Amino acid sequence: MASPAFPGLLLCFAAMVLLIFVSVSAPTWEKISFLDVTVGGRTTHFGVLGFTGSGRSVGYRIDPTVFGLPNTTLDNNVNNVIHSLTFVLILHPIAAGLSALAVLFGLCGAAYSRAGTIFMAFAASLATTVTLVAWIIDMVLWSIFRNSIRSAVAQSQVAQAVGNTSAQYGNAIWLTLGALVALLLASCAGALGSCGRFSRNEKSKGKV
């Protein structure tokens, strides 16, 4: 019979993989990004530690001129808000680390350890909280930037200067949401699993 910790372990592992993918997003891995901005046929991908062609750092400032947009695309106040919020993107690798910790505890729980399953549920709950905050920040940050670009296009500020321009959400936002759902389910599965039977000898003892 499988350990009661097994469902939670699988969900924590899935969340960990998703969050690792997000953590190594652009500029490290261009196929994973939060926002994709296309200007004149050239696409810039934005990730946790920077964007296409930039260096890697915790928190970064977005200069529209770097990827071909006029400097007036972002208001100074908006740019300062975006810059501040990019520091919070570090929550994604933190959530990945907490998910990995939950996986380690889950492995102990899979070996029929009640304590391991309880700690897995606790670590998964922490990871859920961090991932939720990270996802909310994602939606706020990239919606502000996306809407700023679209507003500039609507006012013809960008369209006249550089031609075809678009800003679309990337897959990292939805990967983070998937990890959030997996961690939430893992927390519930771990809490329920901790009440299950863990000793392989319990059944035989009951027959004696």
Short mmCIF file of C-alpha atoms in Angstrom, two decimals:
data_model
loop_
_atom_site.label_atom_id
_atom_site.label_comp_id
_atom_site.label_asym_id
_atom_site.label_seq_id
_atom_site.Cartn_x
_atom_site.Cartn_y
_atom_site.Cartn_z
CA MET A 1 0.00 0.00 0.00
CA ALA A 2 1.35 3.44 -0.95
CA SER A 3 2.29 5.85 1.80
CA PRO A 4 -0.31 8.56 2.66
CA ALA A 5 2.42 11.09 1.89
CA PHE A 6 2.73 10.00 -1.75
CA PRO A 7 0.06 12.29 -3.35
CA GLY A 8 1.45 15.36 -1.61
CA LEU A 9 4.98 14.38 -2.58
CA LEU A 10 4.08 14.17 -6.27
CA LEU A 11 2.32 17.55 -6.17
CA CYS A 12 5.27 19.21 -4.38
CA PHE A 13 7.64 17.77 -6.96
CA ALA A 14 5.52 19.09 -9.82
CA ALA A 15 5.38 22.55 -8.22
CA MET A 16 9.14 22.52 -7.64
CA VAL A 17 9.83 21.74 -11.31
CA LEU A 18 7.49 24.51 -12.49
CA LEU A 19 9.03 27.07 -10.14
CA ILE A 20 12.56 26.09 -11.20
CA PHE A 21 11.55 26.69 -14.81
CA VAL A 22 10.25 30.14 -13.84
CA SER A 23 13.39 30.91 -11.81
CA VAL A 24 15.65 30.33 -14.82
CA SER A 25 13.50 32.44 -17.13
CA ALA A 26 14.86 35.15 -19.44
CA PRO A 27 17.60 36.19 -19.84
CA THR A 28 18.84 32.72 -18.79
CA TRP A 29 16.19 30.74 -20.69
CA GLU A 30 14.48 32.81 -23.35
CA LYS A 31 11.60 30.34 -23.81
CA ILE A 32 10.31 31.14 -20.32
CA SER A 33 9.19 34.73 -19.68
CA PHE A 34 6.62 36.87 -17.88
CA LEU A 35 6.09 39.38 -20.68
CA ASP A 36 7.02 39.37 -24.36
CA VAL A 37 7.36 42.78 -26.00
CA THR A 38 7.69 42.87 -29.78
CA VAL A 39 8.93 46.08 -31.38
CA GLY A 40 9.49 46.22 -35.12
CA GLY A 41 9.78 42.43 -35.39
CA ARG A 42 12.23 42.12 -32.49
CA THR A 43 10.95 40.40 -29.32
CA THR A 44 12.26 41.06 -25.83
CA HIS A 45 11.49 38.52 -23.10
CA PHE A 46 11.30 39.56 -19.44
CA GLY A 47 12.16 37.16 -16.61
CA VAL A 48 13.07 36.97 -12.93
CA LEU A 49 16.61 38.37 -13.18
CA GLY A 50 16.41 40.55 -16.26
CA PHE A 51 15.38 40.61 -19.89
CA THR A 52 16.74 39.64 -23.28
CA GLY A 53 20.26 41.04 -23.67
CA SER A 54 20.54 42.36 -20.11
CA GLY A 55 22.74 41.23 -17.25
CA ARG A 56 21.36 39.13 -14.39
CA SER A 57 20.50 40.88 -11.15
CA VAL A 58 17.96 40.88 -8.36
CA GLY A 59 15.82 43.86 -9.30
CA TYR A 60 16.37 45.69 -12.55
CA ARG A 61 15.31 48.92 -14.22
CA ILE A 62 13.52 48.76 -17.56
CA ASP A 63 14.76 51.33 -20.07
CA PRO A 64 12.32 51.37 -23.02
CA THR A 65 14.99 52.69 -25.37
CA VAL A 66 17.07 49.54 -24.92
CA PHE A 67 14.56 47.45 -26.83
CA GLY A 68 13.49 50.11 -29.31
CA LEU A 69 10.70 52.06 -27.60
CA PRO A 70 10.63 55.83 -27.04
CA ASN A 71 11.74 57.02 -23.62
CA THR A 72 8.26 58.50 -23.08
CA THR A 73 6.65 55.03 -23.10
CA LEU A 74 6.95 54.72 -19.31
CA ASP A 75 6.20 57.57 -16.93
CA ASN A 76 8.96 58.11 -14.35
CA ASN A 77 6.66 57.20 -11.46
CA VAL A 78 5.47 54.07 -13.26
CA ASN A 79 9.05 53.10 -14.06
CA ASN A 80 10.02 53.50 -10.40
CA VAL A 81 7.12 51.27 -9.33
CA ILE A 82 8.11 48.63 -11.90
CA HIS A 83 11.73 48.81 -10.77
CA SER A 84 10.72 48.28 -7.13
CA LEU A 85 8.47 45.34 -7.96
CA THR A 86 11.19 43.55 -9.94
CA PHE A 87 13.04 42.98 -6.65
CA VAL A 88 10.10 40.88 -5.44
CA LEU A 89 10.54 38.47 -8.37
CA ILE A 90 13.20 36.77 -6.25
CA LEU A 91 10.26 35.14 -4.45
CA HIS A 92 10.02 32.63 -7.30
CA PRO A 93 13.35 30.89 -6.57
CA ILE A 94 12.58 31.16 -2.85
CA ALA A 95 9.29 29.35 -3.46
CA ALA A 96 11.18 26.78 -5.54
CA GLY A 97 13.53 26.20 -2.61
CA LEU A 98 10.65 25.76 -0.18
CA SER A 99 9.03 23.32 -2.60
CA ALA A 100 12.28 21.36 -2.76
CA LEU A 101 12.31 21.27 1.05
CA ALA A 102 8.75 19.95 0.98
CA VAL A 103 9.87 17.24 -1.46
CA LEU A 104 12.65 16.18 0.90
CA PHE A 105 10.22 15.94 3.80
CA GLY A 106 7.80 14.13 1.50
CA LEU A 107 10.44 11.52 0.73
CA CYS A 108 10.71 10.89 4.45
CA GLY A 109 6.94 10.67 4.63
CA ALA A 110 6.91 8.24 1.72
CA ALA A 111 9.12 6.01 3.88
CA TYR A 112 6.17 5.76 6.28
CA SER A 113 7.16 8.66 8.52
CA ARG A 114 4.28 10.66 9.98
CA ALA A 115 6.63 13.46 11.05
CA GLY A 116 8.00 13.72 7.50
CA THR A 117 4.48 14.11 6.13
CA ILE A 118 3.60 16.76 8.70
CA PHE A 119 6.73 18.75 7.87
CA MET A 120 5.98 18.32 4.16
CA ALA A 121 2.53 19.83 4.67
CA PHE A 122 4.05 22.71 6.64
CA ALA A 123 6.75 23.41 4.02
CA ALA A 124 4.16 23.16 1.24
CA SER A 125 1.98 25.67 3.08
CA LEU A 126 4.88 28.11 3.33
CA ALA A 127 5.67 27.60 -0.35
CA THR A 128 2.00 28.18 -1.19
CA THR A 129 2.00 31.50 0.65
CA VAL A 130 5.21 32.69 -1.02
CA THR A 131 4.02 31.55 -4.45
CA LEU A 132 0.68 33.31 -3.99
CA VAL A 133 2.42 36.59 -3.15
CA ALA A 134 4.78 36.11 -6.11
CA TRP A 135 1.90 35.46 -8.51
CA ILE A 136 -0.03 38.52 -7.32
CA ILE A 137 3.09 40.65 -7.79
CA ASP A 138 3.53 39.11 -11.26
CA MET A 139 0.04 40.13 -12.31
CA VAL A 140 0.41 43.66 -10.90
CA LEU A 141 3.92 44.28 -12.27
CA TRP A 142 3.46 42.92 -15.78
CA SER A 143 -0.05 44.31 -16.15
CA ILE A 144 1.27 47.79 -15.37
CA PHE A 145 4.06 47.43 -17.94
CA ARG A 146 1.81 45.80 -20.54
CA ASN A 147 -0.90 48.43 -20.18
CA SER A 148 1.66 51.25 -20.36
CA ILE A 149 2.91 49.96 -23.70
CA ARG A 150 -0.60 49.40 -25.04
CA SER A 151 -1.64 52.85 -23.90
CA ALA A 152 1.32 54.39 -25.70
CA VAL A 153 0.43 52.45 -28.85
CA ALA A 154 -3.19 53.59 -28.62
CA GLN A 155 -2.01 57.20 -28.42
CA SER A 156 0.21 56.57 -31.46
CA GLN A 157 3.33 57.54 -29.52
CA VAL A 158 4.94 54.19 -30.20
CA ALA A 159 3.25 53.25 -33.46
CA GLN A 160 4.53 56.32 -35.27
CA ALA A 161 8.05 55.86 -33.94
CA VAL A 162 8.76 52.16 -34.38
CA GLY A 163 5.87 50.57 -36.28
CA ASN A 164 4.34 47.27 -35.20
CA THR A 165 4.45 46.89 -31.40
CA SER A 166 2.81 44.36 -29.08
CA ALA A 167 3.03 43.25 -25.45
CA GLN A 168 1.75 39.82 -24.41
CA TYR A 169 1.87 37.87 -21.17
CA GLY A 170 4.46 35.09 -21.20
CA ASN A 171 4.20 31.52 -19.98
CA ALA A 172 6.00 32.14 -16.66
CA ILE A 173 2.87 33.71 -15.18
CA TRP A 174 0.83 30.59 -15.93
CA LEU A 175 3.60 28.26 -14.77
CA THR A 176 3.60 30.12 -11.45
CA LEU A 177 -0.18 29.76 -11.25
CA GLY A 178 0.12 26.04 -11.95
CA ALA A 179 2.71 25.71 -9.18
CA LEU A 180 0.41 27.61 -6.83
CA VAL A 181 -2.48 25.21 -7.49
CA ALA A 182 -0.18 22.19 -7.09
CA LEU A 183 1.17 23.49 -3.77
CA LEU A 184 -2.29 24.27 -2.47
CA LEU A 185 -3.39 20.72 -3.25
CA ALA A 186 -0.16 19.37 -1.77
CA SER A 187 -0.80 21.23 1.48
CA CYS A 188 -4.27 19.71 1.71
CA ALA A 189 -3.01 16.25 0.73
CA GLY A 190 -0.20 16.48 3.29
CA ALA A 191 -2.57 17.56 6.06
CA LEU A 192 -4.94 14.71 5.29
CA GLY A 193 -2.10 12.25 4.76
CA SER A 194 -0.59 13.02 8.15
CA CYS A 195 -3.72 11.49 9.68
CA GLY A 196 -3.28 8.25 7.75
CA ARG A 197 -1.65 4.95 8.71
CA PHE A 198 2.16 4.95 8.42
CA SER A 199 3.45 1.88 10.22
CA ARG A 200 3.66 -1.18 8.00
CA ASN A 201 3.36 -3.32 11.11
CA GLU A 202 0.18 -1.71 12.45
CA LYS A 203 -2.10 -4.11 10.58
CA SER A 204 -0.20 -7.19 11.73
CA LYS A 205 -0.11 -5.90 15.30
CA GLY A 206 -3.85 -5.46 15.21
CA LYS A 207 -4.30 -9.11 14.33
CA VAL A 208 -2.25 -10.35 17.27
#
